[in-house]
Coordinates of C-alpha atoms in Angstrom, one line a residue:
Chain A
L80 CA 21.9 5.6 -29.5
V81 CA 19.2 8.0 -28.9
Q82 CA 17.1 8.0 -31.9
E83 CA 17.5 12.0 -32.6
D84 CA 13.4 12.0 -33.3
V85 CA 12.8 11.0 -29.5
Y86 CA 10.9 13.7 -27.2
I87 CA 12.5 13.6 -23.5
H88 CA 10.8 16.0 -21.1
P89 CA 13.4 18.8 -19.9
T90 CA 12.2 17.9 -16.5
S91 CA 12.8 13.8 -16.6
T92 CA 15.7 12.0 -15.9
V93 CA 16.3 9.3 -18.5
D94 CA 19.9 7.1 -18.1
T95 CA 19.6 4.8 -20.8
Q96 CA 20.5 5.3 -23.8
Q97 CA 18.5 2.8 -25.4
I98 CA 15.7 4.6 -26.8
G99 CA 14.3 3.5 -30.4
E100 CA 12.9 6.5 -32.6
S101 CA 9.8 8.4 -32.2
T102 CA 9.7 7.2 -28.5
R103 CA 8.2 10.8 -26.5
V104 CA 8.4 10.6 -22.5
W105 CA 7.0 12.8 -20.6
A106 CA 7.4 15.2 -17.3
C107 CA 9.3 13.9 -14.7
A108 CA 9.9 11.0 -15.8
Q109 CA 12.7 8.7 -14.6
I110 CA 14.5 5.8 -16.8
M111 CA 17.4 4.4 -15.9
A112 CA 20.7 3.1 -17.0
E113 CA 20.3 -0.2 -19.0
V114 CA 16.4 0.1 -20.2
H115 CA 15.6 -1.1 -23.4
I116 CA 12.8 0.8 -24.9
G117 CA 11.7 0.5 -28.8
S118 CA 10.4 2.9 -31.0
N119 CA 7.4 4.9 -31.4
C120 CA 6.5 4.2 -28.3
N121 CA 4.8 7.5 -25.9
I122 CA 5.9 6.5 -21.2
G123 CA 3.8 8.4 -19.9
S124 CA 4.2 11.4 -16.5
H125 CA 6.1 10.3 -13.6
C126 CA 6.8 6.8 -15.1
F127 CA 9.5 5.3 -12.9
I128 CA 11.3 2.4 -15.3
E129 CA 13.9 0.6 -13.0
S130 CA 17.4 -0.7 -14.8
G131 CA 16.5 -4.4 -17.4
V132 CA 13.3 -3.1 -18.3
T133 CA 12.6 -3.9 -21.8
I134 CA 9.5 -2.6 -23.7
G135 CA 8.7 -2.9 -27.2
S136 CA 7.8 -0.5 -30.0
R137 CA 4.8 0.7 -30.3
A138 CA 3.8 0.7 -26.2
T139 CA 1.6 2.7 -24.5
I140 CA 3.1 3.1 -21.2
K141 CA 0.8 5.6 -19.5
N142 CA 1.0 8.3 -15.9
G143 CA 3.0 7.5 -13.6
T144 CA 3.1 3.7 -13.8
L145 CA 6.0 1.9 -12.4
I146 CA 7.6 -0.7 -13.2
C147 CA 10.2 -2.6 -11.4
E148 CA 13.4 -5.2 -13.2
G149 CA 12.5 -7.9 -15.2
V150 CA 9.5 -6.9 -16.0
T151 CA 9.8 -7.4 -20.1
I152 CA 6.4 -5.6 -22.3
E153 CA 6.4 -7.1 -25.6
D154 CA 5.3 -4.9 -29.2
G155 CA 2.2 -2.9 -28.7
V156 CA 1.3 -3.5 -25.4
F157 CA -0.7 -0.2 -23.1
V158 CA -0.4 0.0 -19.9
G159 CA -2.7 2.4 -18.0
P160 CA -2.0 5.1 -15.4
G161 CA -0.7 4.4 -12.2
V162 CA -0.3 0.4 -13.1
V163 CA 3.0 -0.9 -10.9
F164 CA 4.7 -4.6 -11.4
T165 CA 6.6 -6.7 -8.9
N166 CA 9.1 -8.7 -9.0
D167 CA 9.1 -10.2 -5.3
C168 CA 7.1 -12.1 -3.8
Y169 CA 8.5 -11.8 -0.2
P170 CA 10.0 -8.5 0.1
R171 CA 11.6 -7.7 2.4
S172 CA 14.1 -4.2 3.4
P173 CA 17.7 -5.2 2.1
R174 CA 18.9 -3.5 4.7
L175 CA 16.8 -5.3 7.5
A176 CA 19.1 -7.3 9.1
A177 CA 17.2 -11.0 9.3
A178 CA 16.8 -10.9 5.2
G179 CA 20.2 -12.3 6.0
S180 CA 22.0 -13.0 2.6
R181 CA 18.2 -12.6 0.5
Y182 CA 19.9 -10.1 -1.6
D183 CA 22.9 -11.1 -1.9
T184 CA 22.0 -12.3 -5.6
K185 CA 19.6 -11.7 -7.6
E186 CA 17.9 -15.7 -7.2
W187 CA 15.2 -13.7 -5.0
L188 CA 13.7 -11.7 -8.8
L189 CA 11.2 -13.5 -10.8
P190 CA 10.5 -11.9 -13.6
T191 CA 7.3 -10.4 -15.5
V192 CA 6.1 -10.9 -19.4
V193 CA 3.4 -9.3 -21.2
R194 CA 3.1 -10.4 -23.8
R195 CA 2.4 -8.7 -27.6
G196 CA -0.4 -6.5 -27.9
A197 CA -1.7 -7.1 -23.6
S198 CA -3.6 -4.0 -22.3
I199 CA -3.1 -3.6 -18.6
G200 CA -5.9 -1.3 -16.9
A201 CA -5.7 1.4 -14.4
G202 CA -3.9 0.7 -11.4
A203 CA -3.4 -3.0 -12.2
I204 CA -1.2 -4.5 -9.3
I205 CA 0.5 -7.2 -11.5
G206 CA 2.4 -10.2 -8.9
A207 CA 5.9 -11.1 -9.2
G208 CA 7.2 -13.9 -12.0
V209 CA 3.0 -13.7 -14.0
V210 CA 3.3 -14.2 -18.1
I211 CA -0.1 -11.7 -19.5
G212 CA -0.8 -13.3 -22.7
E213 CA -0.8 -11.7 -25.6
F214 CA -3.7 -9.0 -26.5
A215 CA -5.7 -9.7 -22.4
L216 CA -7.0 -7.6 -21.5
V217 CA -6.1 -6.9 -17.6
G218 CA -9.4 -4.8 -16.3
C219 CA -8.2 -1.1 -14.5
G220 CA -7.6 -2.3 -10.4
A221 CA -7.0 -5.7 -11.1
V222 CA -4.0 -8.0 -8.8
V223 CA -2.6 -10.4 -10.9
A224 CA -1.3 -13.1 -9.0
R225 CA -1.3 -16.0 -11.2
D226 CA -0.3 -15.5 -15.2
V227 CA -3.5 -15.2 -17.6
S228 CA -4.0 -16.7 -20.5
A229 CA -4.0 -14.7 -24.3
Y230 CA -7.1 -13.1 -25.0
A231 CA -8.5 -13.7 -21.5
V232 CA -10.0 -10.1 -19.5
V233 CA -9.1 -10.8 -16.0
L234 CA -11.1 -8.8 -13.0
G235 CA -10.3 -8.2 -9.8
N236 CA -8.7 -9.1 -6.0
P237 CA -7.5 -11.1 -7.2
A238 CA -7.6 -10.9 -10.7
R239 CA -10.4 -14.1 -12.2
A240 CA -10.7 -14.6 -16.0
R241 CA -14.1 -13.1 -16.6
G242 CA -14.2 -13.4 -20.6
W243 CA -12.3 -13.0 -23.5
A244 CA -11.1 -9.7 -26.0
C245 CA -10.3 -9.4 -29.5
Q246 CA -7.2 -8.2 -30.9
C247 CA -8.7 -4.6 -31.1
G248 CA -10.5 -4.6 -27.7
Q249 CA -13.4 -5.6 -28.3
R250 CA -15.4 -7.7 -25.5
L251 CA -16.2 -11.1 -27.4
R252 CA -19.5 -13.3 -26.5
F253 CA -19.0 -17.4 -27.6
R254 CA -22.5 -18.6 -28.3
E255 CA -20.8 -21.2 -30.4
E256 CA -17.5 -23.0 -30.5
V257 CA -16.4 -20.3 -32.6
T258 CA -17.6 -16.5 -33.0
C259 CA -16.8 -12.9 -34.7
C260 CA -15.8 -9.7 -33.3
T261 CA -19.0 -7.2 -33.6
N262 CA -16.4 -4.5 -34.0
C263 CA -13.6 -5.6 -36.2
Q264 CA -14.8 -9.3 -37.4
R265 CA -11.5 -11.1 -36.9
R266 CA -12.3 -14.5 -35.8
Y267 CA -12.0 -17.4 -33.0
I268 CA -12.2 -20.6 -32.0
T269 CA -12.2 -22.7 -28.1
E270 CA -9.8 -24.2 -27.8
G271 CA -10.4 -26.3 -24.2
S272 CA -9.2 -23.1 -22.0
A273 CA -8.3 -21.3 -24.2
I274 CA -8.8 -20.0 -27.8
R275 CA -7.7 -18.5 -30.9
P276 CA -7.8 -16.6 -33.6
I277 CA -9.2 -18.2 -36.5
E278 CA -6.8 -16.6 -39.3
I279 CA -3.6 -15.0 -38.0
E280 CA -2.6 -11.9 -39.7
Chain B
L148 CA 22.0 18.4 10.4
V149 CA 21.6 16.1 7.1
Q150 CA 24.8 13.3 7.5
E151 CA 27.6 14.0 5.5
D152 CA 27.1 11.4 3.2
V153 CA 23.2 11.8 2.3
Y154 CA 22.6 11.6 -1.1
I155 CA 19.9 13.4 -2.3
H156 CA 19.0 13.7 -5.9
P157 CA 19.0 17.1 -7.2
T158 CA 15.7 16.9 -9.4
S159 CA 14.0 15.8 -5.7
T160 CA 12.5 18.6 -3.6
V161 CA 13.4 17.8 0.8
D162 CA 12.6 20.6 3.4
T163 CA 13.7 18.6 6.5
Q164 CA 16.9 18.5 8.2
Q165 CA 16.4 15.1 9.5
I166 CA 18.1 12.9 8.0
G167 CA 20.4 10.4 9.2
E168 CA 23.6 9.0 7.9
S169 CA 24.2 7.6 4.5
T170 CA 19.8 7.4 3.4
R171 CA 19.4 7.9 -0.5
V172 CA 16.6 10.4 -1.6
W173 CA 15.7 9.8 -5.8
A174 CA 14.2 11.6 -8.5
C175 CA 11.1 14.0 -7.7
A176 CA 11.1 13.0 -4.6
Q177 CA 9.6 15.6 -2.4
I178 CA 10.0 15.5 1.3
M179 CA 8.4 18.9 3.8
A180 CA 9.7 20.0 6.3
E181 CA 9.3 18.1 10.0
V182 CA 9.9 14.5 8.4
H183 CA 12.2 12.3 10.7
I184 CA 13.8 10.4 8.3
G185 CA 16.5 7.5 10.5
S186 CA 19.5 6.2 9.0
N187 CA 20.5 3.5 6.2
C188 CA 17.4 4.3 4.2
N189 CA 16.6 4.7 0.7
I190 CA 13.7 6.1 -0.6
G191 CA 12.6 6.3 -4.1
S192 CA 11.5 8.6 -7.1
H193 CA 8.2 10.1 -6.9
C194 CA 7.7 9.5 -3.2
F195 CA 5.8 12.1 -1.1
I196 CA 6.9 12.3 2.4
E197 CA 3.8 14.9 4.3
S198 CA 5.2 16.7 7.4
G199 CA 4.5 14.6 10.9
V200 CA 5.8 11.2 9.2
T201 CA 8.6 9.4 10.9
I202 CA 10.6 7.1 9.3
G203 CA 13.1 4.5 11.4
S204 CA 16.8 3.0 10.2
R205 CA 16.8 1.0 7.8
A206 CA 14.1 1.3 5.9
T207 CA 13.1 0.4 2.5
I208 CA 10.8 3.0 0.5
K209 CA 10.1 2.2 -3.6
N210 CA 9.5 3.8 -5.6
G211 CA 6.0 6.5 -5.4
T212 CA 4.9 5.7 -2.3
L213 CA 3.4 8.3 -0.4
I214 CA 3.4 8.8 3.0
C215 CA 1.1 11.1 4.7
E216 CA 0.5 12.9 8.3
G217 CA 1.0 10.4 10.8
V218 CA 1.6 7.9 9.7
T219 CA 5.3 6.4 11.5
I220 CA 7.1 3.2 10.6
E221 CA 10.3 1.3 12.2
D222 CA 13.2 0.6 11.4
G223 CA 13.2 -2.4 8.7
V224 CA 10.0 -2.0 7.6
F225 CA 10.1 -2.7 3.1
V226 CA 7.3 -0.4 1.9
G227 CA 6.9 -1.8 -1.9
P228 CA 5.8 0.6 -4.7
G229 CA 3.1 2.9 -5.2
V230 CA 2.3 1.6 -1.4
V231 CA -0.8 5.0 -0.3
F232 CA -0.9 5.4 3.7
T233 CA -4.3 7.3 4.9
N234 CA -5.1 9.4 7.8
D235 CA -8.7 10.2 7.9
C236 CA -12.1 7.7 7.3
Y237 CA -14.4 10.3 6.5
P238 CA -12.6 12.6 4.7
R239 CA -13.9 15.6 3.0
S240 CA -12.1 18.3 1.3
P241 CA -11.8 20.7 4.4
R242 CA -12.1 24.1 1.7
L243 CA -15.9 22.4 1.9
A244 CA -18.5 24.3 3.4
A245 CA -20.7 21.6 4.0
A246 CA -17.2 19.8 6.5
G247 CA -18.2 22.6 9.1
S248 CA -15.0 23.0 11.6
R249 CA -13.4 19.1 11.0
Y250 CA -10.7 20.5 9.7
D251 CA -10.3 23.1 12.7
T252 CA -7.9 20.7 14.9
K253 CA -6.3 17.4 14.0
E254 CA -9.1 16.3 16.0
W255 CA -9.5 13.7 12.4
L256 CA -6.4 12.5 12.2
L257 CA -6.2 8.7 13.0
P258 CA -2.4 7.7 13.0
T259 CA -1.2 4.4 11.9
V260 CA 2.0 3.0 12.9
V261 CA 4.2 0.1 10.9
R262 CA 6.3 -1.6 12.8
R263 CA 9.2 -3.0 12.6
G264 CA 11.0 -5.6 9.5
A265 CA 7.0 -5.3 8.5
S266 CA 6.4 -5.5 4.8
I267 CA 3.5 -3.7 2.2
G268 CA 3.7 -5.0 -0.6
A269 CA 3.5 -2.7 -4.2
G270 CA 0.1 -0.9 -4.9
A271 CA -1.4 -1.9 -1.1
I272 CA -3.3 1.1 0.2
I273 CA -3.6 1.3 4.0
G274 CA -6.6 2.8 5.6
A275 CA -6.2 5.3 9.1
G276 CA -5.5 4.6 12.3
V277 CA -4.0 0.8 12.1
V278 CA -1.0 -1.3 13.8
I279 CA 0.8 -3.2 11.1
G280 CA 2.8 -6.0 13.4
E281 CA 6.4 -6.6 13.2
F282 CA 7.4 -9.0 10.3
A283 CA 4.2 -8.3 8.6
L284 CA 3.8 -8.7 5.7
V285 CA 0.9 -7.3 3.8
G286 CA -0.3 -8.8 -0.1
C287 CA 0.6 -6.4 -2.7
G288 CA -2.6 -4.6 -3.8
A289 CA -4.0 -5.6 -0.2
V290 CA -6.2 -2.5 1.3
V291 CA -5.8 -2.9 4.9
A292 CA -8.6 -1.8 7.1
R293 CA -7.7 -3.0 10.4
D294 CA -4.7 -3.6 12.1
V295 CA -2.5 -6.9 11.1
S296 CA -0.5 -9.2 13.5
A297 CA 2.8 -9.7 13.9
Y298 CA 4.3 -12.4 11.2
A299 CA 1.5 -12.7 9.7
V300 CA 0.6 -12.6 5.5
V301 CA -2.7 -10.3 3.9
L302 CA -4.0 -10.2 1.7
G303 CA -7.1 -8.8 -0.6
N304 CA -9.6 -5.8 -0.5
P305 CA -10.5 -6.2 2.1
A306 CA -7.3 -7.9 3.3
R307 CA -8.0 -11.1 4.9
A308 CA -5.4 -13.2 6.7
R309 CA -4.4 -15.7 4.8
G310 CA -0.7 -17.3 6.7
W311 CA 2.7 -16.2 7.9
A312 CA 5.5 -15.4 7.2
C313 CA 9.1 -15.7 8.6
Q314 CA 11.6 -13.2 10.1
C315 CA 13.5 -13.6 6.9
G316 CA 10.4 -13.4 4.6
Q317 CA 9.1 -17.4 3.8
R318 CA 5.6 -18.1 4.2
L319 CA 5.5 -20.6 7.3
R320 CA 4.5 -23.8 7.0
F321 CA 1.7 -24.6 10.7
R322 CA 1.4 -28.3 10.6
E323 CA 1.8 -28.6 14.6
E324 CA 1.9 -26.6 17.3
V325 CA 5.6 -25.5 16.5
T326 CA 7.0 -24.7 13.3
C327 CA 11.4 -24.1 11.6
C328 CA 11.7 -22.2 8.9
T329 CA 12.5 -23.6 5.6
N330 CA 14.8 -21.6 4.9
C331 CA 17.0 -19.9 7.6
Q332 CA 15.4 -22.7 10.7
R333 CA 14.3 -19.9 12.8
R334 CA 11.0 -21.3 14.9
Y335 CA 8.2 -20.1 15.6
I336 CA 5.5 -21.0 18.0
T337 CA 1.7 -20.7 17.4
E338 CA -0.5 -19.1 20.8
G339 CA -3.6 -18.6 20.4
S340 CA -4.8 -17.0 17.1
A341 CA -1.4 -15.9 17.5
I342 CA 2.3 -16.7 17.0
R343 CA 5.5 -15.5 18.2
P344 CA 9.0 -16.6 17.6
I345 CA 10.7 -19.0 20.4
E346 CA 14.9 -17.5 20.4
I347 CA 14.3 -14.0 20.0
E348 CA 17.5 -12.3 18.9
Chain C
L178 CA -5.8 34.6 -16.8
V179 CA -3.5 32.7 -14.0
Q180 CA -4.5 34.7 -10.9
E181 CA -2.3 36.9 -9.2
D182 CA -1.9 34.7 -5.1
V183 CA -2.0 31.5 -7.6
Y184 CA 0.8 28.7 -6.0
I185 CA 2.4 27.0 -8.1
H186 CA 6.2 25.2 -6.7
P187 CA 8.9 25.7 -9.3
T188 CA 8.9 22.3 -10.0
S189 CA 5.7 21.5 -11.9
T190 CA 5.2 21.8 -15.0
V191 CA 1.8 23.6 -15.8
D192 CA 0.6 24.7 -19.1
T193 CA -2.8 25.9 -18.5
Q194 CA -3.7 29.2 -18.0
Q195 CA -7.7 28.5 -16.6
I196 CA -7.1 28.6 -13.1
G197 CA -9.1 30.3 -10.2
E198 CA -7.6 32.8 -7.1
S199 CA -5.6 31.4 -4.6
T200 CA -5.6 27.3 -5.6
R201 CA -2.3 26.2 -4.8
V202 CA 0.1 22.9 -7.2
W203 CA 2.7 21.3 -5.7
A204 CA 5.6 20.0 -6.6
C205 CA 6.0 17.9 -9.7
A206 CA 2.2 18.2 -10.4
Q207 CA 2.2 18.5 -13.9
I208 CA -1.5 19.9 -15.7
M209 CA -1.2 20.5 -19.5
A210 CA -3.1 23.1 -22.0
E211 CA -6.7 22.8 -21.7
V212 CA -7.7 22.3 -17.9
H213 CA -9.7 24.4 -16.1
I214 CA -9.7 24.5 -12.0
G215 CA -11.6 27.2 -9.8
S216 CA -10.3 28.6 -7.4
N217 CA -9.6 27.8 -3.6
C218 CA -8.3 24.1 -4.8
N219 CA -5.0 22.4 -3.7
I220 CA -3.5 20.4 -6.2
G221 CA -1.3 18.0 -4.0
S222 CA 2.9 16.8 -5.1
H223 CA 2.8 15.1 -8.3
C224 CA -0.4 15.2 -9.9
F225 CA -0.9 14.5 -13.6
I226 CA -4.0 16.6 -15.1
E227 CA -4.6 15.8 -18.5
S228 CA -6.2 18.7 -21.2
G229 CA -9.4 18.3 -21.4
V230 CA -10.3 18.1 -17.3
T231 CA -12.7 20.7 -15.9
I232 CA -12.1 20.9 -11.4
G233 CA -14.6 23.2 -9.7
S234 CA -13.6 25.4 -6.5
R235 CA -13.0 24.6 -3.6
A236 CA -11.5 20.8 -3.9
T237 CA -8.6 19.6 -2.6
I238 CA -6.1 16.9 -4.7
K239 CA -4.7 14.8 -3.0
N240 CA -0.7 14.1 -4.3
G241 CA -0.3 11.3 -7.2
T242 CA -3.6 11.6 -8.4
L243 CA -3.9 10.5 -12.2
I244 CA -6.4 12.6 -13.8
C245 CA -7.4 11.9 -17.7
E246 CA -9.1 14.1 -20.6
G247 CA -13.2 13.6 -20.1
V248 CA -13.4 13.8 -15.6
T249 CA -15.3 16.7 -14.6
I250 CA -14.4 17.7 -10.9
E251 CA -17.0 19.7 -9.4
D252 CA -17.3 22.3 -6.5
G253 CA -15.8 20.7 -3.6
V254 CA -14.6 17.5 -4.2
F255 CA -12.1 15.7 -2.4
V256 CA -9.7 13.2 -4.3
G257 CA -7.7 11.1 -2.2
P258 CA -3.8 10.5 -3.5
G259 CA -3.1 7.5 -5.4
V260 CA -6.3 8.0 -7.4
V261 CA -6.7 7.1 -11.2
F262 CA -9.2 8.3 -12.6
T263 CA -10.4 5.8 -16.7
N264 CA -11.9 6.4 -19.7
D265 CA -11.9 3.7 -22.1
C266 CA -13.4 0.3 -21.3
Y267 CA -11.5 -1.6 -23.9
P268 CA -8.4 0.4 -24.7
R269 CA -5.3 -1.5 -26.4
S270 CA -1.8 1.3 -27.3
P271 CA -3.1 3.3 -29.6
R272 CA 0.5 2.8 -31.8
L273 CA -1.1 -0.8 -32.1
A274 CA -1.5 -2.0 -35.5
A275 CA -5.4 -4.5 -34.8
A276 CA -6.5 -1.1 -32.3
G277 CA -6.9 -0.3 -36.3
S278 CA -9.6 2.4 -36.5
R279 CA -10.2 2.7 -32.5
Y280 CA -8.6 6.1 -32.0
D281 CA -8.5 8.0 -35.0
T282 CA -12.2 9.6 -33.4
K283 CA -12.8 10.2 -29.9
E284 CA -15.6 7.8 -29.5
W285 CA -14.3 5.6 -27.1
L286 CA -13.8 8.5 -24.9
L287 CA -16.1 7.5 -21.8
P288 CA -16.9 10.9 -19.7
T289 CA -16.5 10.8 -16.0
V290 CA -18.1 12.8 -13.8
V291 CA -18.0 13.6 -9.7
R292 CA -21.0 15.6 -8.1
R293 CA -20.2 18.5 -5.6
G294 CA -19.0 17.6 -2.9
A295 CA -18.1 14.7 -2.5
S296 CA -15.4 12.6 -1.6
I297 CA -12.5 9.8 -3.2
G298 CA -10.3 7.5 -0.5
A299 CA -7.2 7.0 -1.5
G300 CA -6.0 4.8 -4.0
A301 CA -9.4 4.8 -6.1
I302 CA -9.5 4.3 -9.1
I303 CA -12.5 5.0 -11.2
G304 CA -13.6 2.9 -14.2
A305 CA -14.6 5.4 -17.1
G306 CA -18.1 6.4 -17.4
V307 CA -19.6 6.7 -13.9
V308 CA -21.0 9.9 -12.3
I309 CA -19.8 9.3 -8.6
G310 CA -22.9 11.2 -7.1
E311 CA -23.1 14.4 -4.9
F312 CA -21.2 13.4 -1.2
A313 CA -20.9 10.1 -2.5
L314 CA -17.9 8.5 -0.2
V315 CA -15.9 5.7 -2.0
G316 CA -13.6 4.2 0.2
C317 CA -9.9 4.1 0.0
G318 CA -8.7 1.5 -2.5
A319 CA -12.0 0.7 -3.8
V320 CA -13.3 -0.1 -7.5
V321 CA -16.1 2.4 -9.3
A322 CA -17.2 0.5 -12.3
R323 CA -20.1 1.7 -11.8
D324 CA -22.6 5.0 -10.8
V325 CA -22.4 5.4 -7.3
S326 CA -25.0 7.1 -5.9
A327 CA -25.5 10.8 -4.0
Y328 CA -24.9 9.7 -0.5
A329 CA -23.8 6.4 -0.4
V330 CA -20.8 5.2 0.8
V331 CA -19.1 2.0 -1.0
L332 CA -16.4 0.1 -0.8
G333 CA -14.6 -2.6 -2.5
N334 CA -13.2 -4.5 -5.8
P335 CA -15.8 -4.0 -7.3
A336 CA -17.3 -1.6 -5.7
R337 CA -20.2 -2.3 -3.8
A338 CA -22.7 -0.1 -1.4
R339 CA -22.4 -0.1 2.3
G340 CA -24.1 2.7 3.1
W341 CA -24.5 6.6 3.5
A342 CA -22.7 9.6 4.0
C343 CA -23.7 13.2 6.1
Q344 CA -23.1 16.1 3.6
C345 CA -19.9 16.8 7.3
G346 CA -18.1 13.1 5.7
Q347 CA -19.5 11.4 8.9
R348 CA -21.3 7.8 8.6
L349 CA -25.1 7.7 8.9
R350 CA -27.5 5.1 10.3
F351 CA -30.5 4.5 9.6
R352 CA -33.5 2.8 11.4
E353 CA -36.5 4.7 10.9
E354 CA -36.9 6.2 7.1
V355 CA -35.1 9.5 8.6
T356 CA -32.2 10.2 10.7
C357 CA -30.2 13.1 11.8
C358 CA -26.5 12.8 11.6
T359 CA -24.9 12.8 15.0
N360 CA -21.9 15.3 14.0
C361 CA -23.7 17.5 12.5
Q362 CA -27.7 17.1 12.4
R363 CA -29.1 17.7 9.1
R364 CA -31.2 15.0 8.5
Y365 CA -32.5 13.1 5.8
I366 CA -34.5 10.7 4.7
T367 CA -35.3 7.2 2.4
E368 CA -36.4 7.6 -0.9
G369 CA -36.0 3.5 -2.5
S370 CA -32.8 3.5 -2.3
A371 CA -31.7 6.8 -2.0
I372 CA -31.7 9.2 0.8
R373 CA -32.1 13.1 0.2
P374 CA -31.1 15.7 2.6
I375 CA -35.2 17.5 4.7
E376 CA -33.3 20.7 4.9
I377 CA -31.5 21.6 1.8
E378 CA -28.3 23.6 2.6

């Protein structure tokens, strides 16, 4: 089912057929069976994408990013280079006797979602079971242990909220309840501890 | 000496013969000569394992992990994806004139040990010369600069002790001197700033 | 133009001709066109080096390091394993409609420079647009968001100045305005919030 204009670099190992049109996969990437990738994505070199991952359309996955089972990445997401996802809060080697029956079922697996338009900076580590809200911006090197609000900018280890980002990527400054992006003029309003765009496109 | 039922993905580069039975090596991994790996291990895609590394049996080494000379990983250890080990506290390019004679011998090399049953979370960075105690749990994204006690849970940059883990992986809660794992019922006792299991298996 | 004694591992993908003599490139590395690399460098396995990168001579780039467009690495630099460079402070997927015209030109790209003799520890993340001064030492796992002074040692997330390093790599201790390296006897003097060597070699 791989579309005709999909590009797959000859050094990569791609075992899924579920890749949408115009998606490109670069050198030494490994994409396992039972991965779904939408159209018009770019998957950088040295990426690893495990069975059970779903990636929407128009996503950019930079080099060396490791995406494990249970992760869903929605449309238009940016995942920077060297990002690592996780799916187990208390990992043990499944081959360790003391781990007992922990890995007999998939109960240990915590799913993670990255909502549409969000960006994850280089080298960020995404804890198991979190939701990264739409258009959120995770700073480079951040270690995300909790859910991230839509449009929030989070930084540090552990990652903490440090501001807001526009859909276009620009940082937003709130002096009043409503603000206007200095780059694209989208407008946002605060709502408790969250924000939302005033005109939804 | 590679055992007959070892699996090595055709895209990987494996220059050691010292791999125990039932061990599997996945895509684009590079394992140099003079590496020793025990039986029933899983070595993920894009791993790099340098000469002089020893890995025990039943270990799980996830994707994109980089293990340098001087590292010893004991039986049953879990090393998450994107983990990086180090062996030099004051690195310079050996080709830099100012580095002088620093790299003429191996005196600069600080060995690191990960004791049996320990777990290292995704994207953790392990400083040169540390010992990670048995069944310790290094959180994802932690930067470990000091030794980690057996059964300790460490988090952050720099990594600090934040609690205790059972052999099975479960977090332990101490309200008194003795506690019982809520998952597997192993019992532990505090001993100064350490803990130990009451019944050793 | 690749010099005759350059070594390129057969599993790597090297699309530039601009590689100086005695440079070696290891397994599964990808080096794009329009990359310039000097002589006597070592490029570890699984590295990715994007078009528009310049690397001087006698540099050591360890395994799994990701170097993006806009990065310049001068002579004699050490880049540890798993280091990630960045070039965009507010990244969005270029395929995302909301990103608008942001990626139509290269105005978003912030260049980064690593000055001669500097060292970047394992797993460090280098923010877009920073300058890392000569002989500076970025600790392993540091997340560098600001310029780093020459000879400075920086640690943490975000990286903060924690001391000084000699050209040879040794940590320097200042009890007075002038100090002498305990390893190589080079002498340094403080100058405001910076230091400089007394005899320049």
